[in-house]
Tab-separated table of C-alpha atoms and ligand atoms in Angstrom:
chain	number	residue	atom	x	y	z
L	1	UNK	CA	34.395	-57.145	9.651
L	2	UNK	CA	35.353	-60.166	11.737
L	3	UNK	CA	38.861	-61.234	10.567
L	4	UNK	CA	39.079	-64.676	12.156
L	5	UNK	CA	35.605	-65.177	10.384
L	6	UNK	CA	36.912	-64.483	7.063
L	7	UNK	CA	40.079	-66.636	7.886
L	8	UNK	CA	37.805	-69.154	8.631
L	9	UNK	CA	35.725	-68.954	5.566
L	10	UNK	CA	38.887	-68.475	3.268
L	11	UNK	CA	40.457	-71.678	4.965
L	12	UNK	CA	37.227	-73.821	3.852
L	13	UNK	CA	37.714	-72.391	0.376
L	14	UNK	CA	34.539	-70.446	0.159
L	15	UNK	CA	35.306	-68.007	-3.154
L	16	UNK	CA	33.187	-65.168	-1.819
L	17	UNK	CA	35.163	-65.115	1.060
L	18	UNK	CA	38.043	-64.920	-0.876
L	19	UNK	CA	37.282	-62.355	-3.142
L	20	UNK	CA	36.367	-60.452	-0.139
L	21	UNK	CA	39.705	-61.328	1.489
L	22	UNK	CA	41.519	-60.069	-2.049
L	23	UNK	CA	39.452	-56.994	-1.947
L	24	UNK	CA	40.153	-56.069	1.979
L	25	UNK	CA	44.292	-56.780	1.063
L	26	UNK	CA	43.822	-54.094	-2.014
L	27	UNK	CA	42.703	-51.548	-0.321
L	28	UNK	CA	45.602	-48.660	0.696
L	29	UNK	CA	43.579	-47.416	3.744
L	30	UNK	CA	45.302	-47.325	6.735
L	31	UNK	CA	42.796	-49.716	9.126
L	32	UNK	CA	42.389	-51.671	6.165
L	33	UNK	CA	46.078	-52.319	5.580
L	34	UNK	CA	45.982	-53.050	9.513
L	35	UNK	CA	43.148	-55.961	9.111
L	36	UNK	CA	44.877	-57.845	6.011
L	37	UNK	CA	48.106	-58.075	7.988
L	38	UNK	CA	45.456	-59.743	10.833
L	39	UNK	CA	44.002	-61.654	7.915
L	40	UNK	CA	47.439	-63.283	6.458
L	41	UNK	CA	48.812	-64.090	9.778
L	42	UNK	CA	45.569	-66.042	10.895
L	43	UNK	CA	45.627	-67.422	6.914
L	44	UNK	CA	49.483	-68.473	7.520
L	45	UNK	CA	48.301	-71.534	9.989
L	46	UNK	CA	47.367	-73.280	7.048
L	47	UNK	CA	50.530	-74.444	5.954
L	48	UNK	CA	48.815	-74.702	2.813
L	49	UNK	CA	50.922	-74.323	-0.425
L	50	UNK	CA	50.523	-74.623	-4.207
L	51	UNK	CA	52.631	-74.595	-6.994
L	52	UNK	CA	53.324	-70.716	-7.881
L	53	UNK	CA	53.444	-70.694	-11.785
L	54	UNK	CA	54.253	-67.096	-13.281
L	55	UNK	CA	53.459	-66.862	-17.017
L	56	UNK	CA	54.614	-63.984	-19.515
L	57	UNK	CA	54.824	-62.876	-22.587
L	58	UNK	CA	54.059	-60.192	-25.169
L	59	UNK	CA	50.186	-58.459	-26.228
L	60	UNK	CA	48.617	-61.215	-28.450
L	61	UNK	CA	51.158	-64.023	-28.017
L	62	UNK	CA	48.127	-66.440	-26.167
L	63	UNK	CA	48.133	-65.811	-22.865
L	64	UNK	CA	44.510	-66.023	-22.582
L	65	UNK	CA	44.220	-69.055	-24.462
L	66	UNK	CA	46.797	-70.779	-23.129
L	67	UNK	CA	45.298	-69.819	-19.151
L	68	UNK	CA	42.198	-71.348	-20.456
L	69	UNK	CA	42.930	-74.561	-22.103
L	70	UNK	CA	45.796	-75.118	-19.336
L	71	UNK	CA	43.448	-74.358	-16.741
L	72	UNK	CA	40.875	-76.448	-18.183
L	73	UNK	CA	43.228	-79.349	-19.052
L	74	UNK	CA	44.365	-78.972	-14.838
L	75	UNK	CA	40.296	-78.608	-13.374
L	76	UNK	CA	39.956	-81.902	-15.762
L	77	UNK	CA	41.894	-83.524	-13.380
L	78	UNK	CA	40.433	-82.659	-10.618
L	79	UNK	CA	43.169	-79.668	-9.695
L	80	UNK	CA	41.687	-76.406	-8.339
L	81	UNK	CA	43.283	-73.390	-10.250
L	82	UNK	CA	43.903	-69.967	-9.249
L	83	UNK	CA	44.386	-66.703	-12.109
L	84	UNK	CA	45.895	-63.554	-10.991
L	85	UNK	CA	47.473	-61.189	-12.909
L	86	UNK	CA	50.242	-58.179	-12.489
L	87	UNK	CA	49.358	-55.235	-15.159
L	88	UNK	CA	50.852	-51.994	-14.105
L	89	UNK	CA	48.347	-50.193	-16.229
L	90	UNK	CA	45.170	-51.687	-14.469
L	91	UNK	CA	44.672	-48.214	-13.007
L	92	UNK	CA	43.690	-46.883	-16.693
L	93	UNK	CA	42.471	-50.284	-18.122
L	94	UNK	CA	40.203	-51.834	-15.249
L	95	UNK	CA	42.748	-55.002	-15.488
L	96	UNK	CA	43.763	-57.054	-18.631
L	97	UNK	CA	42.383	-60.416	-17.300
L	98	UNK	CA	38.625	-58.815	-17.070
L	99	UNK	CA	38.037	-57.574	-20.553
L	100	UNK	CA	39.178	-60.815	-21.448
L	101	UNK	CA	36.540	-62.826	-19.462
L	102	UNK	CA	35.054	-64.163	-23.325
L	103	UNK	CA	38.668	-65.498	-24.100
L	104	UNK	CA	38.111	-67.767	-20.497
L	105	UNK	CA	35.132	-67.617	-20.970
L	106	UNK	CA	34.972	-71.440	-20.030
L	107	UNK	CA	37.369	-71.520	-17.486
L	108	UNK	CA	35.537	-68.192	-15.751
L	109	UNK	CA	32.840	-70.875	-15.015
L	110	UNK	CA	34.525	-74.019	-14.231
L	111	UNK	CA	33.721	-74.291	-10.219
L	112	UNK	CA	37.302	-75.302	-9.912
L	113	UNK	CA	38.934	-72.043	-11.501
L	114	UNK	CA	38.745	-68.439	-9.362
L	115	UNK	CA	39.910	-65.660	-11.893
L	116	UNK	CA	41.062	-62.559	-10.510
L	117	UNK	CA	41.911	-59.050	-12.843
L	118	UNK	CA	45.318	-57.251	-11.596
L	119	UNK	CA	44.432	-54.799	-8.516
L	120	UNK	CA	44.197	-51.507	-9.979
L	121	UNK	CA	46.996	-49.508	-8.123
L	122	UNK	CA	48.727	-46.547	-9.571
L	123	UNK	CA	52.371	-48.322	-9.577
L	124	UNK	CA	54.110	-51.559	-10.329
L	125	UNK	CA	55.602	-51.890	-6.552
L	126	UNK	CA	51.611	-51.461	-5.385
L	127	UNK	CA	50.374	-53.866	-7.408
L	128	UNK	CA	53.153	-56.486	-7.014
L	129	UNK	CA	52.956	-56.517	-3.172
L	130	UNK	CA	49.081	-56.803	-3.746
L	131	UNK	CA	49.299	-59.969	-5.957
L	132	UNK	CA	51.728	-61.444	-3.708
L	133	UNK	CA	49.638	-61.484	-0.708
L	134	UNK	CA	46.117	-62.686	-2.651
L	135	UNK	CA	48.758	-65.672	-3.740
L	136	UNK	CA	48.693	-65.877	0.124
L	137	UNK	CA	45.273	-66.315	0.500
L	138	UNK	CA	44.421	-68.625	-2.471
L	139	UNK	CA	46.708	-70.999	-1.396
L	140	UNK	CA	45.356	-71.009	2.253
L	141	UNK	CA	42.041	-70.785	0.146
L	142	UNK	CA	42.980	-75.045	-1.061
L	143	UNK	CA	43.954	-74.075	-4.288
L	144	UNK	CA	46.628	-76.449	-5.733
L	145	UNK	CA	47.731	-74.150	-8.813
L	146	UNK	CA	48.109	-70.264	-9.007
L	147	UNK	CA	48.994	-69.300	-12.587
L	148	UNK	CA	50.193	-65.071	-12.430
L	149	UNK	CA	50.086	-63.775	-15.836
L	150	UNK	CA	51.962	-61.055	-16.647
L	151	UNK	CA	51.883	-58.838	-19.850
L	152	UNK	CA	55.904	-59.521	-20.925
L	153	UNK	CA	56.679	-55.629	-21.438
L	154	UNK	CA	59.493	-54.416	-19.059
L	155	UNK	CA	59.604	-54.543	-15.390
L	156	UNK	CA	56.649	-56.718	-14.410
L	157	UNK	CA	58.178	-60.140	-15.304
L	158	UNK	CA	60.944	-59.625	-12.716
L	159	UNK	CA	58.173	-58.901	-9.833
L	160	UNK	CA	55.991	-61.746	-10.999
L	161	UNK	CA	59.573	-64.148	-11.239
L	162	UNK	CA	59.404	-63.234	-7.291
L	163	UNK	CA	56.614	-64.316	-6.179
L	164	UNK	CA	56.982	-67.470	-8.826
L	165	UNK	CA	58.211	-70.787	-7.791
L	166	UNK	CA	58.201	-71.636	-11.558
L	167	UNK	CA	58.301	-68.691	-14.517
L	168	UNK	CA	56.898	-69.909	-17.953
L	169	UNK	CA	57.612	-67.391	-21.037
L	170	UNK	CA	55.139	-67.793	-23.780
L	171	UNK	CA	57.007	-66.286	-27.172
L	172	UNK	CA	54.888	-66.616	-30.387
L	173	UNK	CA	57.108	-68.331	-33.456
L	174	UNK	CA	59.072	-65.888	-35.052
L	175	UNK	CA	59.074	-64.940	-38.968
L	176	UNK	CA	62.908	-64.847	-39.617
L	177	UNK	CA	65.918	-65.776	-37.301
L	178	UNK	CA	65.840	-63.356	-35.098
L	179	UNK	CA	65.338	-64.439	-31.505
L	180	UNK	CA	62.389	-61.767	-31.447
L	181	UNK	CA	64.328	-59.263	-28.938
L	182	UNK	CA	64.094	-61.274	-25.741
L	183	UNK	CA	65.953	-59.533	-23.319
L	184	UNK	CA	68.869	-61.877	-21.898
L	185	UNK	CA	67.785	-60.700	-18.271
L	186	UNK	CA	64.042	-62.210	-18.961
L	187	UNK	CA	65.437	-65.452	-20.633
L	188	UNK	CA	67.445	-66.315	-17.461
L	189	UNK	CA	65.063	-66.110	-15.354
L	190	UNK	CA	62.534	-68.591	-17.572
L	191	UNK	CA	62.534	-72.090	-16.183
L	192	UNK	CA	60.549	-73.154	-19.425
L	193	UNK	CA	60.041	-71.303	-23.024
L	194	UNK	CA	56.558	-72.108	-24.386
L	195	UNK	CA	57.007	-71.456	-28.660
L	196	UNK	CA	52.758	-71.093	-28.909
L	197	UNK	CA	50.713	-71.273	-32.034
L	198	UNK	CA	52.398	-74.337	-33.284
L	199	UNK	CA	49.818	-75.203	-35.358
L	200	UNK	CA	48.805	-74.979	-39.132
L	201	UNK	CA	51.086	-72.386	-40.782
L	202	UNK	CA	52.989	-71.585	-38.092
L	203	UNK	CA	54.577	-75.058	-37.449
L	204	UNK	CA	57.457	-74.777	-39.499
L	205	UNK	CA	58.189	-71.653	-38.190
L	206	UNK	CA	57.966	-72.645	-34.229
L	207	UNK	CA	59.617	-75.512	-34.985
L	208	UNK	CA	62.585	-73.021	-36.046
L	209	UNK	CA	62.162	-70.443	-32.921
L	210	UNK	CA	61.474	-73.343	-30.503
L	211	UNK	CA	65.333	-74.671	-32.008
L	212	UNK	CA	66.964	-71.403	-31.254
L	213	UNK	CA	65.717	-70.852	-28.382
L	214	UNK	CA	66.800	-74.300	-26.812
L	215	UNK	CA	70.192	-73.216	-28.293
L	216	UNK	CA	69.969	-69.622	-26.663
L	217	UNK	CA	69.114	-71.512	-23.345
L	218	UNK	CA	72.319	-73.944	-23.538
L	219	UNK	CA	74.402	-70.863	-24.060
L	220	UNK	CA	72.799	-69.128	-20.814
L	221	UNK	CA	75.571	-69.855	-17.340
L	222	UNK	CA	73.824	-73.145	-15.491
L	223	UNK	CA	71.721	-72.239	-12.409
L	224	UNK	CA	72.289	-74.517	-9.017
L	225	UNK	CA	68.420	-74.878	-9.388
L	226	UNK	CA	68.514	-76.481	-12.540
L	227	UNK	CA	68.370	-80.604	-13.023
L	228	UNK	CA	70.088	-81.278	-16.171
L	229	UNK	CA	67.645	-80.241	-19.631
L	230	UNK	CA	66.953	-77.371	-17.751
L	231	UNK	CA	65.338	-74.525	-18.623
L	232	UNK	CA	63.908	-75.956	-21.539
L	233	UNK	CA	61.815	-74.611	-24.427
L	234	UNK	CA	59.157	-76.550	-26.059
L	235	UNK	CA	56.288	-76.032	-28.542
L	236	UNK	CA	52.817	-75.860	-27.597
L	237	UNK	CA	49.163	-74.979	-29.256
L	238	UNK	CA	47.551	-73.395	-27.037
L	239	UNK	CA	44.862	-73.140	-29.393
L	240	UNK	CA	44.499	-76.945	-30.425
L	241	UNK	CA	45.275	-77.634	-26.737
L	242	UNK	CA	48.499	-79.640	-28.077
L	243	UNK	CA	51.650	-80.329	-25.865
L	244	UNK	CA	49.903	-78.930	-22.847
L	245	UNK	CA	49.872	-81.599	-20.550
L	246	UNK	CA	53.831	-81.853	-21.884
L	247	UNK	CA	54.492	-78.818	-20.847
L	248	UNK	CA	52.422	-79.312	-17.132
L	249	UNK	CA	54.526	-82.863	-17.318
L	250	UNK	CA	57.700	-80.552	-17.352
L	251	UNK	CA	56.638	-78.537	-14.930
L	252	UNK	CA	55.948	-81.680	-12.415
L	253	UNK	CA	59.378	-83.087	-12.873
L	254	UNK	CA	61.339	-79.882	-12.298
L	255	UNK	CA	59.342	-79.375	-8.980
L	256	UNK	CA	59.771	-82.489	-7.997
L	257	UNK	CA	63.506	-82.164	-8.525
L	258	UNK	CA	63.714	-78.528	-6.428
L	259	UNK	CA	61.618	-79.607	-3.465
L	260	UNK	CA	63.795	-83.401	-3.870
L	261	UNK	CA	66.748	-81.044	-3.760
L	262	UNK	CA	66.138	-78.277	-1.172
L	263	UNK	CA	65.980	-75.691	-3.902
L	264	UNK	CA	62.241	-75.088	-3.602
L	265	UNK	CA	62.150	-74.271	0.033
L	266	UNK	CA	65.328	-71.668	-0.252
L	267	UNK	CA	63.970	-70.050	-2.796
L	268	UNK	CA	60.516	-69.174	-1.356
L	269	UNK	CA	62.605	-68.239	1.848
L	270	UNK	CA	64.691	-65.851	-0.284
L	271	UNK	CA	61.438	-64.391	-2.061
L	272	UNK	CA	59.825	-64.033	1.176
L	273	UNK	CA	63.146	-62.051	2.680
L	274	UNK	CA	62.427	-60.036	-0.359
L	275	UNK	CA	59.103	-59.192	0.041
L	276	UNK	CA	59.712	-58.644	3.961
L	277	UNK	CA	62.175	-55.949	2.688
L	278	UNK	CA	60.152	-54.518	0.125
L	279	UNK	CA	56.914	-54.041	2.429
L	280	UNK	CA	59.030	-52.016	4.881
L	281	UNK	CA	60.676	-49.899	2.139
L	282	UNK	CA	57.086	-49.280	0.094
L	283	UNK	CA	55.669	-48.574	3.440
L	284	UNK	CA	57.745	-45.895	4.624
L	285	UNK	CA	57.789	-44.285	1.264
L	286	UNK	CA	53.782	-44.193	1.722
L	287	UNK	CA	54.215	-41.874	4.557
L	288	UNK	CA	55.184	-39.378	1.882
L	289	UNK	CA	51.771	-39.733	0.472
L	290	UNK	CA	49.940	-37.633	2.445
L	291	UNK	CA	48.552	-34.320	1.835
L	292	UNK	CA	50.212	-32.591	4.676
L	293	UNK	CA	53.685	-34.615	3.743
L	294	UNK	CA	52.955	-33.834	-0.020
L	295	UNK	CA	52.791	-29.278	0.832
L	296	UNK	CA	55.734	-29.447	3.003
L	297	UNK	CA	57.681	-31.187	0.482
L	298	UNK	CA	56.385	-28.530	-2.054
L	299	UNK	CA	57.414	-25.620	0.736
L	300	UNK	CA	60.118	-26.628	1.114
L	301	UNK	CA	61.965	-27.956	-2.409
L	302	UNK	CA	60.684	-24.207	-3.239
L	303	UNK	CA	62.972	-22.615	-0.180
L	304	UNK	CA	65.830	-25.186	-1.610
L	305	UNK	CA	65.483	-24.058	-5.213
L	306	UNK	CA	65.125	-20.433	-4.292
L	307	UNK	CA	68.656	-21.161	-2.728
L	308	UNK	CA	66.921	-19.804	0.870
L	309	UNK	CA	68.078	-23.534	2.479
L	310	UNK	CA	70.921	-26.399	1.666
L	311	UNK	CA	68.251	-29.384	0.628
L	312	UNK	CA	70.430	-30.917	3.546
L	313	UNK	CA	68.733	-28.812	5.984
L	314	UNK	CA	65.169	-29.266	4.373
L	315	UNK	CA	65.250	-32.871	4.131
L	316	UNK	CA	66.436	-33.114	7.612
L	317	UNK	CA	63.144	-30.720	9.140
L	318	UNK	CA	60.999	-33.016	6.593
L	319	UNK	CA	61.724	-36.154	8.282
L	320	UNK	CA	62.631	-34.853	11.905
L	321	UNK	CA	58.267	-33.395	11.635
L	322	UNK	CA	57.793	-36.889	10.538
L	323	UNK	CA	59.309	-38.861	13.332
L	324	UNK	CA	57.307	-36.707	15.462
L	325	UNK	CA	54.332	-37.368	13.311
O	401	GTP	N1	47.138	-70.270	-34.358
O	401	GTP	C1	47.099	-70.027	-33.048
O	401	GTP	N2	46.560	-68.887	-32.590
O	401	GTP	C2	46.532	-68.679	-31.260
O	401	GTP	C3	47.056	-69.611	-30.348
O	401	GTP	N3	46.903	-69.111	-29.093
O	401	GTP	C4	46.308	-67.912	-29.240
O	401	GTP	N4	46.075	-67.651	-30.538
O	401	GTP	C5	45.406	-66.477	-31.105
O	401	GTP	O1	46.188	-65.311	-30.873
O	401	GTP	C6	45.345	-64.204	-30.577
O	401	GTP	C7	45.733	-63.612	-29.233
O	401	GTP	O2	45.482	-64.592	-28.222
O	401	GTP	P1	45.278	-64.198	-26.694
O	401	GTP	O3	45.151	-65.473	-25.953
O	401	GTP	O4	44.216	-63.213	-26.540
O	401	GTP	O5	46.688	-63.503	-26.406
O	401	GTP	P2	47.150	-62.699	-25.105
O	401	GTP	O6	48.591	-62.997	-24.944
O	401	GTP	O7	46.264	-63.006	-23.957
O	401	GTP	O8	46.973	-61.198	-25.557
O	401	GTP	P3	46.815	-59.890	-24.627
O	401	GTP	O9	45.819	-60.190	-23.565
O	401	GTP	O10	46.377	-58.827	-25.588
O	401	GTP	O11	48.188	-59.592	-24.071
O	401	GTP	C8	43.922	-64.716	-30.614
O	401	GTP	O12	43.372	-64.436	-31.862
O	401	GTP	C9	44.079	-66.216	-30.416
O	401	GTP	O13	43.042	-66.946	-30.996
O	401	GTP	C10	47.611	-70.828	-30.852
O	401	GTP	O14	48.079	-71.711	-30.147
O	401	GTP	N5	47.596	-70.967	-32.214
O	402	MG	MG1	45.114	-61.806	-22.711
């Protein structure tokens, strides 16, 4: 495989090329790993960017519909947008986003839209670092939006609100006062709270949930990275296609305001310290993975449970047979 090529290819937004590109960056062997470090550092001349837009929330709340008809509403006007998403359980599943190719089913066909299901990888760190780098590419790739859906169920929002230059939660109107368990971690890091299905029967009660939650949000400490109103929650139909372009109106303003005010430069610098970090760290831990690795560390935590070695001792032959490989 010719790597310049495929930079090349990738860089005049040719979507096979990309998918390739995503595919070589997935895959965990070694000379592969070795190319799509090649691949992102020829991609990195670009200097292309778009606007990052993570998007969570729970099984059912519209996700799907909301991609679509925001997506749509975006390709409309003449925006090219990218779909990833982050599910930790693609390894079982086969990825959320592709058995749900009839819920976008429109925006799976619009020549402006590339959809891509959540790499299957066996853990959240794998998949994260995977998602991060095909944001990489589709931004080198000319796209101007990449929304990265998440499935709001634990630890997956926080690595999607890294690799996010904006994070949208999408909560569904809820029946009585309660603020539907939200965990206080996840609501700071929201830079907008989309109350969906405000429509028909529901309106009342989104009209309700979206007032809480604006009052939940006032109570939250201010962030430097915040212009005043901000984070905000709003109601949308994501269904009738109703306060979408609001809510992309929202999301203009507030990046105009961080780049205006040096906040959306720092922060990609910070998430891309992070990432630096995490890459090394994920990487050594791979060396673990191997077979040999794997029946030394099984020798040996026997010898340290049998009480014939101080796990001191065991852990230091471990790694001292691993530095000299
Ligand atoms: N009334 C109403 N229903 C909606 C709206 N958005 C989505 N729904 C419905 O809610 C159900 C779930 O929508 P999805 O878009 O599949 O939700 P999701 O968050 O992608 O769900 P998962 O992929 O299972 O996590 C579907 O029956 C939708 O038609 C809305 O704005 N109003
Ligand atoms: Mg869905």
């Amino acid at each position: 495989m010719d790597i310049a090529e495929l930079a090349d290819q990738i860089a005049t937004g040719q979507r096979r090329a990309l998918a390739r590109g995503i595919t070589l960056i997935e895959s965990g062997r070694k000379d592969h790993r070795a190319k799509a470090a090649q691949l992102l550092d020829a991609l990195n001349k670009t200097g292309r960017e778009a606007v990052r837009i993570g998007l969570s929330g729970t099984p059912g709340v519209g996700k799907s519909t909301f991609i679509e008809n925001f997506g749509m509403m975006l390709t409309g006007q003449g925006q090219r947008v990218a779909v990833l998403a982050v599910d930790p359980s693609s390894a079982r599943s086969g990825g959320s986003i592709l058995g749900d190719k009839t819920r976008m089913d429109r925006l799976s066909r619009d020549p402006g839209a590339f959809i891509r299901p959540s790499p299957s990888q066996t853990h959240l760190g794998g998949v994260a670092r995977r998602t991060r780098e095909a944001v990489r590419l589709c931004e080198a790739a000319g796209f101007d939006v990449v929304l990265i859906e998440t499935v709001g169920v634990g630890q997956s929002e926080t690595v999607v609100a890294e690799m996010s230059d904006l994070f949208v939660l999408l909560l569904a109107p809820a029946g009585g006062d309660e603020l539907q368990g939200v965990k206080r971690g996840i609501m700071e890091m929201a830079d907008l709270i989309l109350v969906n299905k405000a429509d028909g029967d529901l309106k009342a009660a989104a009209t309700r949930t979206c007032a809480d939650y604006s009052g939940a949000l006032r109570l939250l400490r201010k962030r430097p990275q915040d212009p005043g109103g901000f984070p905000k929650a709003m109601m949308v139909s994501a269904l009738d296609q109703s306060g979408l372009s609001e809510a992309w109106g929202e999301m203009q303003q507030l990046t105009a305001w961080r780049k205006e005010h040096g906040h959306w430069g720092g922060r990609r610098a910070d998430q891309a310290r992070y990432w630096f970090e995490e890459e090394v760290r994920q990487t050594l831990l791979s060396v673990l993975e191997t077979e040999a690795v794997r029946a030394q560390l099984q020798r040996l935590g026997q010898a340290v449970a049998a009480g014939e070695l101080p796990a001191t001792v065991a852990a230091r032959t471990l790694l001292d047979d691993l530095k000299r490989g």
